[in-house]
mmCIF file with all atom_site columns, N, CA and C in Angstrom:
data_model
loop_
_atom_site.group_PDB
_atom_site.id
_atom_site.type_symbol
_atom_site.label_atom_id
_atom_site.label_alt_id
_atom_site.label_comp_id
_atom_site.label_asym_id
_atom_site.label_entity_id
_atom_site.label_seq_id
_atom_site.pdbx_PDB_ins_code
_atom_site.Cartn_x
_atom_site.Cartn_y
_atom_site.Cartn_z
_atom_site.occupancy
_atom_site.B_iso_or_equiv
_atom_site.pdbx_formal_charge
_atom_site.auth_seq_id
_atom_site.auth_comp_id
_atom_site.auth_asym_id
_atom_site.auth_atom_id
_atom_site.pdbx_PDB_model_num
ATOM 1   N N  . MET A 1 1  ? 0.840   -1.182 0.000  1.00 81.00 ? 1  MET A N  1
ATOM 2   C CA . MET A 1 1  ? 0.000   0.000  0.000  1.00 81.00 ? 1  MET A CA 1
ATOM 3   C C  . MET A 1 1  ? 0.882   1.241  0.000  1.00 81.00 ? 1  MET A C  1
ATOM 4   N N  . GLN A 1 2  ? 0.609   2.133  -0.897 1.00 92.00 ? 2  GLN A N  1
ATOM 5   C CA . GLN A 1 2  ? 1.357   3.380  -0.955 1.00 92.00 ? 2  GLN A CA 1
ATOM 6   C C  . GLN A 1 2  ? 0.507   4.499  -0.385 1.00 92.00 ? 2  GLN A C  1
ATOM 7   N N  . ILE A 1 3  ? 1.184   5.376  0.317  1.00 90.00 ? 3  ILE A N  1
ATOM 8   C CA . ILE A 1 3  ? 0.508   6.535  0.893  1.00 90.00 ? 3  ILE A CA 1
ATOM 9   C C  . ILE A 1 3  ? 0.869   7.746  0.039  1.00 90.00 ? 3  ILE A C  1
ATOM 10  N N  . ASP A 1 4  ? -0.139  8.398  -0.482 1.00 95.00 ? 4  ASP A N  1
ATOM 11  C CA . ASP A 1 4  ? 0.127   9.609  -1.249 1.00 95.00 ? 4  ASP A CA 1
ATOM 12  C C  . ASP A 1 4  ? -0.256  10.840 -0.422 1.00 95.00 ? 4  ASP A C  1
ATOM 13  N N  . ILE A 1 5  ? -0.089  12.001 -0.996 1.00 96.00 ? 5  ILE A N  1
ATOM 14  C CA . ILE A 1 5  ? -0.300  13.262 -0.283 1.00 96.00 ? 5  ILE A CA 1
ATOM 15  C C  . ILE A 1 5  ? -1.749  13.419 0.175  1.00 96.00 ? 5  ILE A C  1
ATOM 16  N N  . ASN A 1 6  ? -2.704  12.899 -0.577 1.00 96.00 ? 6  ASN A N  1
ATOM 17  C CA . ASN A 1 6  ? -4.106  13.023 -0.186 1.00 96.00 ? 6  ASN A CA 1
ATOM 18  C C  . ASN A 1 6  ? -4.423  12.175 1.051  1.00 96.00 ? 6  ASN A C  1
ATOM 19  N N  . ASP A 1 7  ? -3.763  11.037 1.199  1.00 96.00 ? 7  ASP A N  1
ATOM 20  C CA . ASP A 1 7  ? -3.942  10.231 2.407  1.00 96.00 ? 7  ASP A CA 1
ATOM 21  C C  . ASP A 1 7  ? -3.408  10.975 3.632  1.00 96.00 ? 7  ASP A C  1
ATOM 22  N N  . ILE A 1 8  ? -2.277  11.631 3.474  1.00 96.00 ? 8  ILE A N  1
ATOM 23  C CA . ILE A 1 8  ? -1.688  12.401 4.575  1.00 96.00 ? 8  ILE A CA 1
ATOM 24  C C  . ILE A 1 8  ? -2.593  13.578 4.930  1.00 96.00 ? 8  ILE A C  1
ATOM 25  N N  . ARG A 1 9  ? -3.119  14.248 3.926  1.00 97.00 ? 9  ARG A N  1
ATOM 26  C CA . ARG A 1 9  ? -4.034  15.369 4.179  1.00 97.00 ? 9  ARG A CA 1
ATOM 27  C C  . ARG A 1 9  ? -5.288  14.900 4.916  1.00 97.00 ? 9  ARG A C  1
ATOM 28  N N  . SER A 1 10 ? -5.828  13.783 4.504  1.00 97.00 ? 10 SER A N  1
ATOM 29  C CA . SER A 1 10 ? -7.016  13.239 5.170  1.00 97.00 ? 10 SER A CA 1
ATOM 30  C C  . SER A 1 10 ? -6.712  12.868 6.610  1.00 97.00 ? 10 SER A C  1
ATOM 31  N N  . LEU A 1 11 ? -5.548  12.277 6.852  1.00 97.00 ? 11 LEU A N  1
ATOM 32  C CA . LEU A 1 11 ? -5.154  11.897 8.202  1.00 97.00 ? 11 LEU A CA 1
ATOM 33  C C  . LEU A 1 11 ? -4.977  13.124 9.091  1.00 97.00 ? 11 LEU A C  1
ATOM 34  N N  . VAL A 1 12 ? -4.340  14.160 8.575  1.00 98.00 ? 12 VAL A N  1
ATOM 35  C CA . VAL A 1 12 ? -4.139  15.387 9.347  1.00 98.00 ? 12 VAL A CA 1
ATOM 36  C C  . VAL A 1 12 ? -5.490  16.053 9.635  1.00 98.00 ? 12 VAL A C  1
ATOM 37  N N  . THR A 1 13 ? -6.391  16.056 8.681  1.00 98.00 ? 13 THR A N  1
ATOM 38  C CA . THR A 1 13 ? -7.723  16.623 8.895  1.00 98.00 ? 13 THR A CA 1
ATOM 39  C C  . THR A 1 13 ? -8.478  15.842 9.961  1.00 98.00 ? 13 THR A C  1
ATOM 40  N N  . LEU A 1 14 ? -8.428  14.539 9.900  1.00 98.00 ? 14 LEU A N  1
ATOM 41  C CA . LEU A 1 14 ? -9.096  13.698 10.882 1.00 98.00 ? 14 LEU A CA 1
ATOM 42  C C  . LEU A 1 14 ? -8.503  13.898 12.279 1.00 98.00 ? 14 LEU A C  1
ATOM 43  N N  . LEU A 1 15 ? -7.189  13.969 12.366 1.00 98.00 ? 15 LEU A N  1
ATOM 44  C CA . LEU A 1 15 ? -6.544  14.208 13.666 1.00 98.00 ? 15 LEU A CA 1
ATOM 45  C C  . LEU A 1 15 ? -6.908  15.581 14.223 1.00 98.00 ? 15 LEU A C  1
ATOM 46  N N  . GLY A 1 16 ? -6.969  16.576 13.362 1.00 98.00 ? 16 GLY A N  1
ATOM 47  C CA . GLY A 1 16 ? -7.363  17.913 13.799 1.00 98.00 ? 16 GLY A CA 1
ATOM 48  C C  . GLY A 1 16 ? -8.793  17.940 14.313 1.00 98.00 ? 16 GLY A C  1
ATOM 49  N N  . LEU A 1 17 ? -9.695  17.258 13.628 1.00 98.00 ? 17 LEU A N  1
ATOM 50  C CA . LEU A 1 17 ? -11.081 17.181 14.076 1.00 98.00 ? 17 LEU A CA 1
ATOM 51  C C  . LEU A 1 17 ? -11.185 16.457 15.417 1.00 98.00 ? 17 LEU A C  1
ATOM 52  N N  . MET A 1 18 ? -10.455 15.370 15.567 1.00 98.00 ? 18 MET A N  1
ATOM 53  C CA . MET A 1 18 ? -10.479 14.637 16.834 1.00 98.00 ? 18 MET A CA 1
ATOM 54  C C  . MET A 1 18 ? -9.918  15.482 17.967 1.00 98.00 ? 18 MET A C  1
ATOM 55  N N  . LEU A 1 19 ? -8.866  16.231 17.710 1.00 98.00 ? 19 LEU A N  1
ATOM 56  C CA . LEU A 1 19 ? -8.302  17.116 18.728 1.00 98.00 ? 19 LEU A CA 1
ATOM 57  C C  . LEU A 1 19 ? -9.297  18.209 19.105 1.00 98.00 ? 19 LEU A C  1
ATOM 58  N N  . PHE A 1 20 ? -9.970  18.783 18.122 1.00 98.00 ? 20 PHE A N  1
ATOM 59  C CA . PHE A 1 20 ? -10.968 19.813 18.384 1.00 98.00 ? 20 PHE A CA 1
ATOM 60  C C  . PHE A 1 20 ? -12.102 19.277 19.252 1.00 98.00 ? 20 PHE A C  1
ATOM 61  N N  . VAL A 1 21 ? -12.621 18.111 18.923 1.00 98.00 ? 21 VAL A N  1
ATOM 62  C CA . VAL A 1 21 ? -13.715 17.522 19.693 1.00 98.00 ? 21 VAL A CA 1
ATOM 63  C C  . VAL A 1 21 ? -13.252 17.188 21.111 1.00 98.00 ? 21 VAL A C  1
ATOM 64  N N  . ALA A 1 22 ? -12.027 16.686 21.243 1.00 98.00 ? 22 ALA A N  1
ATOM 65  C CA . ALA A 1 22 ? -11.497 16.362 22.570 1.00 98.00 ? 22 ALA A CA 1
ATOM 66  C C  . ALA A 1 22 ? -11.344 17.623 23.425 1.00 98.00 ? 22 ALA A C  1
ATOM 67  N N  . LEU A 1 23 ? -10.834 18.695 22.848 1.00 97.00 ? 23 LEU A N  1
ATOM 68  C CA . LEU A 1 23 ? -10.696 19.947 23.592 1.00 97.00 ? 23 LEU A CA 1
ATOM 69  C C  . LEU A 1 23 ? -12.055 20.541 23.948 1.00 97.00 ? 23 LEU A C  1
ATOM 70  N N  . LEU A 1 24 ? -13.002 20.431 23.058 1.00 96.00 ? 24 LEU A N  1
ATOM 71  C CA . LEU A 1 24 ? -14.350 20.912 23.331 1.00 96.00 ? 24 LEU A CA 1
ATOM 72  C C  . LEU A 1 24 ? -14.973 20.147 24.497 1.00 96.00 ? 24 LEU A C  1
ATOM 73  N N  . ALA A 1 25 ? -14.827 18.835 24.486 1.00 96.00 ? 25 ALA A N  1
ATOM 74  C CA . ALA A 1 25 ? -15.367 18.015 25.571 1.00 96.00 ? 25 ALA A CA 1
ATOM 75  C C  . ALA A 1 25 ? -14.656 18.323 26.888 1.00 96.00 ? 25 ALA A C  1
ATOM 76  N N  . TRP A 1 26 ? -13.346 18.475 26.849 1.00 94.00 ? 26 TRP A N  1
ATOM 77  C CA . TRP A 1 26 ? -12.579 18.760 28.070 1.00 94.00 ? 26 TRP A CA 1
ATOM 78  C C  . TRP A 1 26 ? -12.973 20.119 28.653 1.00 94.00 ? 26 TRP A C  1
ATOM 79  N N  . THR A 1 27 ? -13.183 21.084 27.789 1.00 92.00 ? 27 THR A N  1
ATOM 80  C CA . THR A 1 27 ? -13.529 22.428 28.245 1.00 92.00 ? 27 THR A CA 1
ATOM 81  C C  . THR A 1 27 ? -14.905 22.473 28.881 1.00 92.00 ? 27 THR A C  1
ATOM 82  N N  . TRP A 1 28 ? -15.875 21.828 28.283 1.00 93.00 ? 28 TRP A N  1
ATOM 83  C CA . TRP A 1 28 ? -17.255 21.926 28.752 1.00 93.00 ? 28 TRP A CA 1
ATOM 84  C C  . TRP A 1 28 ? -17.669 20.770 29.657 1.00 93.00 ? 28 TRP A C  1
ATOM 85  N N  . TRP A 1 29 ? -16.712 19.953 30.106 1.00 94.00 ? 29 TRP A N  1
ATOM 86  C CA . TRP A 1 29 ? -17.025 18.849 31.009 1.00 94.00 ? 29 TRP A CA 1
ATOM 87  C C  . TRP A 1 29 ? -17.612 19.408 32.306 1.00 94.00 ? 29 TRP A C  1
ATOM 88  N N  . PRO A 1 30 ? -18.696 18.826 32.825 1.00 94.00 ? 30 PRO A N  1
ATOM 89  C CA . PRO A 1 30 ? -19.352 19.371 34.024 1.00 94.00 ? 30 PRO A CA 1
ATOM 90  C C  . PRO A 1 30 ? -18.430 19.504 35.242 1.00 94.00 ? 30 PRO A C  1
ATOM 91  N N  . ALA A 1 31 ? -17.439 18.686 35.357 1.00 94.00 ? 31 ALA A N  1
ATOM 92  C CA . ALA A 1 31 ? -16.527 18.761 36.506 1.00 94.00 ? 31 ALA A CA 1
ATOM 93  C C  . ALA A 1 31 ? -15.683 20.035 36.481 1.00 94.00 ? 31 ALA A C  1
ATOM 94  N N  . ARG A 1 32 ? -15.595 20.711 35.362 1.00 93.00 ? 32 ARG A N  1
ATOM 95  C CA . ARG A 1 32 ? -14.798 21.934 35.243 1.00 93.00 ? 32 ARG A CA 1
ATOM 96  C C  . ARG A 1 32 ? -15.608 23.190 35.540 1.00 93.00 ? 32 ARG A C  1
ATOM 97  N N  . LYS A 1 33 ? -16.850 23.029 35.971 1.00 93.00 ? 33 LYS A N  1
ATOM 98  C CA . LYS A 1 33 ? -17.718 24.182 36.222 1.00 93.00 ? 33 LYS A CA 1
ATOM 99  C C  . LYS A 1 33 ? -17.121 25.115 37.271 1.00 93.00 ? 33 LYS A C  1
ATOM 100 N N  . ALA A 1 34 ? -16.549 24.557 38.329 1.00 93.00 ? 34 ALA A N  1
ATOM 101 C CA . ALA A 1 34 ? -15.953 25.392 39.379 1.00 93.00 ? 34 ALA A CA 1
ATOM 102 C C  . ALA A 1 34 ? -14.788 26.216 38.822 1.00 93.00 ? 34 ALA A C  1
ATOM 103 N N  . ALA A 1 35 ? -14.000 25.623 37.956 1.00 93.00 ? 35 ALA A N  1
ATOM 104 C CA . ALA A 1 35 ? -12.882 26.356 37.356 1.00 93.00 ? 35 ALA A CA 1
ATOM 105 C C  . ALA A 1 35 ? -13.392 27.489 36.466 1.00 93.00 ? 35 ALA A C  1
ATOM 106 N N  . HIS A 1 36 ? -14.471 27.251 35.737 1.00 92.00 ? 36 HIS A N  1
ATOM 107 C CA . HIS A 1 36 ? -15.054 28.300 34.893 1.00 92.00 ? 36 HIS A CA 1
ATOM 108 C C  . HIS A 1 36 ? -15.597 29.443 35.750 1.00 92.00 ? 36 HIS A C  1
ATOM 109 N N  . GLU A 1 37 ? -16.255 29.105 36.840 1.00 94.00 ? 37 GLU A N  1
ATOM 110 C CA . GLU A 1 37 ? -16.802 30.150 37.710 1.00 94.00 ? 37 GLU A CA 1
ATOM 111 C C  . GLU A 1 37 ? -15.685 30.967 38.360 1.00 94.00 ? 37 GLU A C  1
ATOM 112 N N  . ALA A 1 38 ? -14.606 30.305 38.751 1.00 93.00 ? 38 ALA A N  1
ATOM 113 C CA . ALA A 1 38 ? -13.471 31.026 39.333 1.00 93.00 ? 38 ALA A CA 1
ATOM 114 C C  . ALA A 1 38 ? -12.830 31.942 38.292 1.00 93.00 ? 38 ALA A C  1
ATOM 115 N N  . ALA A 1 39 ? -12.694 31.471 37.079 1.00 92.00 ? 39 ALA A N  1
ATOM 116 C CA . ALA A 1 39 ? -12.102 32.290 36.021 1.00 92.00 ? 39 ALA A CA 1
ATOM 117 C C  . ALA A 1 39 ? -12.998 33.477 35.678 1.00 92.00 ? 39 ALA A C  1
ATOM 118 N N  . ALA A 1 40 ? -14.308 33.295 35.800 1.00 92.00 ? 40 ALA A N  1
ATOM 119 C CA . ALA A 1 40 ? -15.235 34.392 35.502 1.00 92.00 ? 40 ALA A CA 1
ATOM 120 C C  . ALA A 1 40 ? -15.114 35.520 36.523 1.00 92.00 ? 40 ALA A C  1
ATOM 121 N N  . GLN A 1 41 ? -14.643 35.225 37.722 1.00 92.00 ? 41 GLN A N  1
ATOM 122 C CA . GLN A 1 41 ? -14.522 36.241 38.764 1.00 92.00 ? 41 GLN A CA 1
ATOM 123 C C  . GLN A 1 41 ? -13.172 36.960 38.744 1.00 92.00 ? 41 GLN A C  1
ATOM 124 N N  . LEU A 1 42 ? -12.230 36.508 37.958 1.00 92.00 ? 42 LEU A N  1
ATOM 125 C CA . LEU A 1 42 ? -10.891 37.106 37.927 1.00 92.00 ? 42 LEU A CA 1
ATOM 126 C C  . LEU A 1 42 ? -10.891 38.611 37.642 1.00 92.00 ? 42 LEU A C  1
ATOM 127 N N  . PRO A 1 43 ? -11.683 39.122 36.711 1.00 90.00 ? 43 PRO A N  1
ATOM 128 C CA . PRO A 1 43 ? -11.643 40.572 36.457 1.00 90.00 ? 43 PRO A CA 1
ATOM 129 C C  . PRO A 1 43 ? -12.105 41.414 37.643 1.00 90.00 ? 43 PRO A C  1
ATOM 130 N N  . PHE A 1 44 ? -12.844 40.838 38.565 1.00 89.00 ? 44 PHE A N  1
ATOM 131 C CA . PHE A 1 44 ? -13.411 41.595 39.666 1.00 89.00 ? 44 PHE A CA 1
ATOM 132 C C  . PHE A 1 44 ? -12.608 41.486 40.964 1.00 89.00 ? 44 PHE A C  1
ATOM 133 N N  . LEU A 1 45 ? -11.530 40.735 40.967 1.00 89.00 ? 45 LEU A N  1
ATOM 134 C CA . LEU A 1 45 ? -10.775 40.504 42.194 1.00 89.00 ? 45 LEU A CA 1
ATOM 135 C C  . LEU A 1 45 ? -10.046 41.741 42.700 1.00 89.00 ? 45 LEU A C  1
ATOM 136 N N  . ASP A 1 46 ? -9.674  42.661 41.841 1.00 85.00 ? 46 ASP A N  1
ATOM 137 C CA . ASP A 1 46 ? -8.882  43.811 42.267 1.00 85.00 ? 46 ASP A CA 1
ATOM 138 C C  . ASP A 1 46 ? -9.723  45.059 42.525 1.00 85.00 ? 46 ASP A C  1
ATOM 139 N N  . GLU A 1 47 ? -11.030 44.927 42.574 1.00 76.00 ? 47 GLU A N  1
ATOM 140 C CA . GLU A 1 47 ? -11.884 46.082 42.853 1.00 76.00 ? 47 GLU A CA 1
ATOM 141 C C  . GLU A 1 47 ? -11.729 46.496 44.308 1.00 76.00 ? 47 GLU A C  1
ATOM 142 N N  . GLN A 1 48 ? -11.678 47.793 44.542 1.00 73.00 ? 48 GLN A N  1
ATOM 143 C CA . GLN A 1 48 ? -11.463 48.317 45.877 1.00 73.00 ? 48 GLN A CA 1
ATOM 144 C C  . GLN A 1 48 ? -12.758 48.645 46.605 1.00 73.00 ? 48 GLN A C  1
ATOM 145 N N  . GLU A 1 49 ? -13.764 49.107 45.878 1.00 66.00 ? 49 GLU A N  1
ATOM 146 C CA . GLU A 1 49 ? -14.993 49.528 46.520 1.00 66.00 ? 49 GLU A CA 1
ATOM 147 C C  . GLU A 1 49 ? -16.143 48.607 46.109 1.00 66.00 ? 49 GLU A C  1
ATOM 148 N N  . PRO A 1 50 ? -17.141 48.464 46.960 1.00 62.00 ? 50 PRO A N  1
ATOM 149 C CA . PRO A 1 50 ? -18.290 47.629 46.607 1.00 62.00 ? 50 PRO A CA 1
ATOM 150 C C  . PRO A 1 50 ? -19.059 48.219 45.431 1.00 62.00 ? 50 PRO A C  1
ATOM 151 N N  . PRO A 1 51 ? -19.739 47.391 44.666 1.00 62.00 ? 51 PRO A N  1
ATOM 152 C CA . PRO A 1 51 ? -20.472 47.891 43.497 1.00 62.00 ? 51 PRO A CA 1
ATOM 153 C C  . PRO A 1 51 ? -21.530 48.927 43.842 1.00 62.00 ? 51 PRO A C  1
ATOM 154 N N  . ALA A 1 52 ? -22.178 48.865 45.019 1.00 64.00 ? 52 ALA A N  1
ATOM 155 C CA . ALA A 1 52 ? -23.218 49.826 45.380 1.00 64.00 ? 52 ALA A CA 1
ATOM 156 C C  . ALA A 1 52 ? -22.628 51.233 45.500 1.00 64.00 ? 52 ALA A C  1
ATOM 157 N N  . ASP A 1 53 ? -21.455 51.366 46.085 1.00 61.00 ? 53 ASP A N  1
ATOM 158 C CA . ASP A 1 53 ? -20.814 52.670 46.215 1.00 61.00 ? 53 ASP A CA 1
ATOM 159 C C  . ASP A 1 53 ? -20.448 53.234 44.844 1.00 61.00 ? 53 ASP A C  1
ATOM 160 N N  . ARG A 1 54 ? -19.989 52.373 43.962 1.00 62.00 ? 54 ARG A N  1
ATOM 161 C CA . ARG A 1 54 ? -19.611 52.821 42.630 1.00 62.00 ? 54 ARG A CA 1
ATOM 162 C C  . ARG A 1 54 ? -20.844 53.296 41.874 1.00 62.00 ? 54 ARG A C  1
ATOM 163 N N  . ALA A 1 55 ? -21.977 52.626 42.049 1.00 60.00 ? 55 ALA A N  1
ATOM 164 C CA . ALA A 1 55 ? -23.201 53.032 41.353 1.00 60.00 ? 55 ALA A CA 1
ATOM 165 C C  . ALA A 1 55 ? -23.642 54.415 41.813 1.00 60.00 ? 55 ALA A C  1
ATOM 166 N N  . CYS A 1 56 ? -23.540 54.701 43.096 1.00 63.00 ? 56 CYS A N  1
ATOM 167 C CA . CYS A 1 56 ? -23.909 56.025 43.607 1.00 63.00 ? 56 CYS A CA 1
ATOM 168 C C  . CYS A 1 56 ? -22.956 57.090 43.072 1.00 63.00 ? 56 CYS A C  1
ATOM 169 N N  . ARG A 1 57 ? -21.672 56.782 43.029 1.00 64.00 ? 57 ARG A N  1
ATOM 170 C CA . ARG A 1 57 ? -20.686 57.743 42.547 1.00 64.00 ? 57 ARG A CA 1
ATOM 171 C C  . ARG A 1 57 ? -20.901 58.033 41.066 1.00 64.00 ? 57 ARG A C  1
ATOM 172 N N  . ASP A 1 58 ? -21.224 57.004 40.298 1.00 62.00 ? 58 ASP A N  1
ATOM 173 C CA . ASP A 1 58 ? -21.443 57.195 38.864 1.00 62.00 ? 58 ASP A CA 1
ATOM 174 C C  . ASP A 1 58 ? -22.656 58.070 38.594 1.00 62.00 ? 58 ASP A C  1
ATOM 175 N N  . LYS A 1 59 ? -23.638 58.033 39.460 1.00 65.00 ? 59 LYS A N  1
ATOM 176 C CA . LYS A 1 59 ? -24.832 58.866 39.302 1.00 65.00 ? 59 LYS A CA 1
ATOM 177 C C  . LYS A 1 59 ? -24.648 60.257 39.865 1.00 65.00 ? 59 LYS A C  1
ATOM 178 N N  . GLY A 1 60 ? -23.538 60.514 40.539 1.00 63.00 ? 60 GLY A N  1
ATOM 179 C CA . GLY A 1 60 ? -23.286 61.812 41.104 1.00 63.00 ? 60 GLY A CA 1
ATOM 180 C C  . GLY A 1 60 ? -23.846 61.973 42.500 1.00 63.00 ? 60 GLY A C  1
ATOM 181 N N  . GLU A 1 61 ? -24.312 60.904 43.089 1.00 61.00 ? 61 GLU A N  1
ATOM 182 C CA . GLU A 1 61 ? -24.861 60.959 44.437 1.00 61.00 ? 61 GLU A CA 1
ATOM 183 C C  . GLU A 1 61 ? -23.747 60.753 45.448 1.00 61.00 ? 61 GLU A C  1
ATOM 184 N N  . MET A 1 62 ? -23.937 61.340 46.615 1.00 57.00 ? 62 MET A N  1
ATOM 185 C CA . MET A 1 62 ? -22.992 61.138 47.702 1.00 57.00 ? 62 MET A CA 1
ATOM 186 C C  . MET A 1 62 ? -23.609 60.191 48.700 1.00 57.00 ? 62 MET A C  1
ATOM 187 N N  . ARG A 1 63 ? -22.819 59.401 49.303 1.00 53.00 ? 63 ARG A N  1
ATOM 188 C CA . ARG A 1 63 ? -23.318 58.450 50.276 1.00 53.00 ? 63 ARG A CA 1
ATOM 189 C C  . ARG A 1 63 ? -22.955 58.859 51.652 1.00 53.00 ? 63 ARG A C  1
#
């Protein structure tokens, strides 16, 4: 059996699809929910004031 360039292209395409599906499954696996929730909170970790105070300040109100 000889392998030509089209066989190699098909194999690379199939491997790429399998890798994509594996990464998709790994990312959305239910056990990773806690990691997703922790990552979602990262932008808010360095806030200094509570959101209620910021809302009053943005409206020009004093507390």
